[in-house]
């Protein structure tokens, strides 16, 4: 049974520049078949943006989506975990911040993402969330 974040995280996360518009970010998510990207520049991790964020905080707010920067979708202080943190630490931080995904950072660099689905598959493989998370989408 896995005990560390590194054991179940998704490595090599997709990261986008904070200066990109939300249409470009949405297309990257579509092309890579992912629901979240990290927003980072060469100096720091700004946060994480989901496909839902793009719709609810971007498109629904109005305006030209080619002019809305993804940086406006992230919070100022993203919650993170380290690869060697325990899974219990990840669960605690997700619960405290009411988030479903956490960036995994090592020596200031984003190295992965851990999701609620990852934790469900590890902790209770028979749960509905674990089964949904493990299923391949029908496309």
Coordinates of C-alpha atoms in Angstrom, one line a residue:
X1 CA 0.0 0.0 0.0
X2 CA 1.3 3.4 -1.0
X3 CA 2.1 5.9 1.8
X4 CA 3.8 8.8 0.1
X5 CA 2.5 11.3 -2.4
X6 CA 5.2 10.3 -4.9
X7 CA 3.7 6.8 -5.0
X8 CA 0.4 7.8 -6.6
X9 CA 0.9 11.3 -8.1
X10 CA 0.6 12.0 -11.8
X11 CA 4.1 13.0 -12.8
X12 CA 5.3 15.5 -15.5
X13 CA 2.3 17.8 -15.1
X14 CA 1.3 20.1 -17.9
X15 CA 2.1 23.7 -17.1
X16 CA 1.1 26.9 -18.9
X17 CA 2.2 30.5 -18.8
X18 CA 0.1 32.9 -16.7
X19 CA 0.1 35.2 -19.8
X20 CA -1.9 32.7 -22.0
X21 CA -5.5 33.4 -22.8
X22 CA -8.1 30.9 -21.6
X23 CA -9.0 29.7 -25.1
X24 CA -5.4 28.6 -25.7
X25 CA -5.4 26.9 -22.3
X26 CA -8.7 25.1 -23.0
X27 CA -7.4 23.9 -26.3
X28 CA -4.3 22.5 -24.6
X29 CA -6.5 20.7 -22.1
X30 CA -8.6 19.2 -24.9
X31 CA -5.5 18.2 -26.9
X32 CA -3.9 16.5 -23.9
X33 CA -7.2 15.1 -22.6
X34 CA -6.7 16.6 -19.2
X35 CA -8.9 18.5 -16.8
X36 CA -6.3 20.7 -15.0
X37 CA -3.1 22.5 -15.7
X38 CA -0.5 24.2 -13.6
X39 CA 0.0 27.9 -14.1
X40 CA 3.7 28.7 -13.7
X41 CA 6.5 30.8 -15.1
X42 CA 10.2 30.3 -14.8
X43 CA 10.3 31.7 -11.3
X44 CA 7.2 30.2 -9.5
X45 CA 4.1 28.2 -9.5
X46 CA 1.1 30.5 -9.6
X47 CA -1.5 27.8 -9.1
X48 CA -3.7 25.2 -10.8
X49 CA -6.6 25.8 -13.2
X50 CA -9.3 23.3 -14.0
X51 CA -11.6 23.1 -17.0
X52 CA -14.4 24.1 -14.7
X53 CA -12.5 27.2 -13.6
X54 CA -12.2 28.3 -17.3
X55 CA -16.0 28.0 -17.7
X56 CA -17.3 29.3 -14.4
X57 CA -14.7 32.1 -13.8
X58 CA -13.8 32.8 -17.4
X59 CA -16.5 32.3 -19.9
X60 CA -19.5 32.9 -17.6
X61 CA -17.9 36.2 -16.5
X62 CA -18.3 37.5 -20.0
X63 CA -15.9 39.3 -22.1
X64 CA -13.6 38.1 -24.9
X65 CA -12.1 34.8 -23.9
X66 CA -9.1 35.4 -26.2
X67 CA -8.3 38.4 -24.0
X68 CA -8.9 36.8 -20.5
X69 CA -5.6 35.7 -19.1
X70 CA -5.4 32.4 -17.2
X71 CA -3.6 34.2 -14.4
X72 CA -6.9 35.7 -13.4
X73 CA -8.2 32.2 -12.7
X74 CA -5.6 31.2 -10.0
X75 CA -5.5 32.1 -6.3
X76 CA -2.4 33.9 -4.9
X77 CA -1.2 31.2 -2.6
X78 CA -1.7 27.7 -4.0
X79 CA -1.7 24.8 -1.5
X80 CA 0.9 22.2 -2.4
X81 CA 2.4 19.0 -1.1
X82 CA 5.9 17.5 -1.5
X83 CA 6.6 14.1 -3.1
X84 CA 7.7 12.7 0.3
X85 CA 4.6 14.0 2.2
X86 CA 2.3 11.3 3.5
X87 CA -1.0 10.6 1.8
X88 CA -2.6 11.6 5.0
X89 CA -1.0 15.1 4.7
X90 CA -2.5 15.4 1.1
X91 CA -5.9 14.3 2.3
X92 CA -5.8 16.8 5.2
X93 CA -4.8 19.7 2.9
X94 CA -7.5 18.8 0.4
X95 CA -10.0 18.7 3.1
X96 CA -8.9 22.0 4.7
X97 CA -8.9 23.9 1.4
X98 CA -11.9 22.0 -0.1
X99 CA -9.9 21.2 -3.3
X100 CA -9.8 18.1 -5.5
X101 CA -6.2 18.5 -6.8
X102 CA -2.9 19.6 -5.3
X103 CA 0.3 20.5 -7.2
X104 CA 3.3 18.4 -6.0
X105 CA 6.4 20.6 -5.6
X106 CA 10.0 19.6 -5.0
X107 CA 12.7 22.2 -4.5
X108 CA 10.5 24.9 -5.9
X109 CA 9.6 23.0 -9.1
X110 CA 6.2 21.4 -9.9
X111 CA 6.8 17.7 -10.4
X112 CA 3.3 16.3 -10.3
X113 CA -0.4 16.6 -9.3
X114 CA -2.3 14.4 -6.9
X115 CA -6.0 14.2 -7.2
X116 CA -8.9 13.1 -5.1
X117 CA -9.4 10.3 -7.6
X118 CA -5.8 9.2 -7.1
X119 CA -6.4 8.9 -3.4
X120 CA -9.7 7.1 -3.8
X121 CA -8.1 4.5 -6.1
X122 CA -5.3 3.9 -3.6
X123 CA -7.4 4.0 -0.4
X124 CA -10.7 2.3 -1.5
X125 CA -10.4 0.7 -5.0
X126 CA -14.0 -0.5 -4.8
X127 CA -15.5 2.9 -4.1
X128 CA -17.6 4.6 -6.8
X129 CA -15.1 7.5 -7.1
X130 CA -12.2 5.1 -7.5
X131 CA -14.0 3.2 -10.2
X132 CA -15.0 6.4 -12.1
X133 CA -11.4 7.7 -11.7
X134 CA -9.9 4.5 -13.1
X135 CA -12.3 4.3 -16.1
X136 CA -11.3 5.4 -19.5
X137 CA -13.6 7.9 -21.1
X138 CA -15.8 6.8 -24.0
X139 CA -14.9 9.1 -26.9

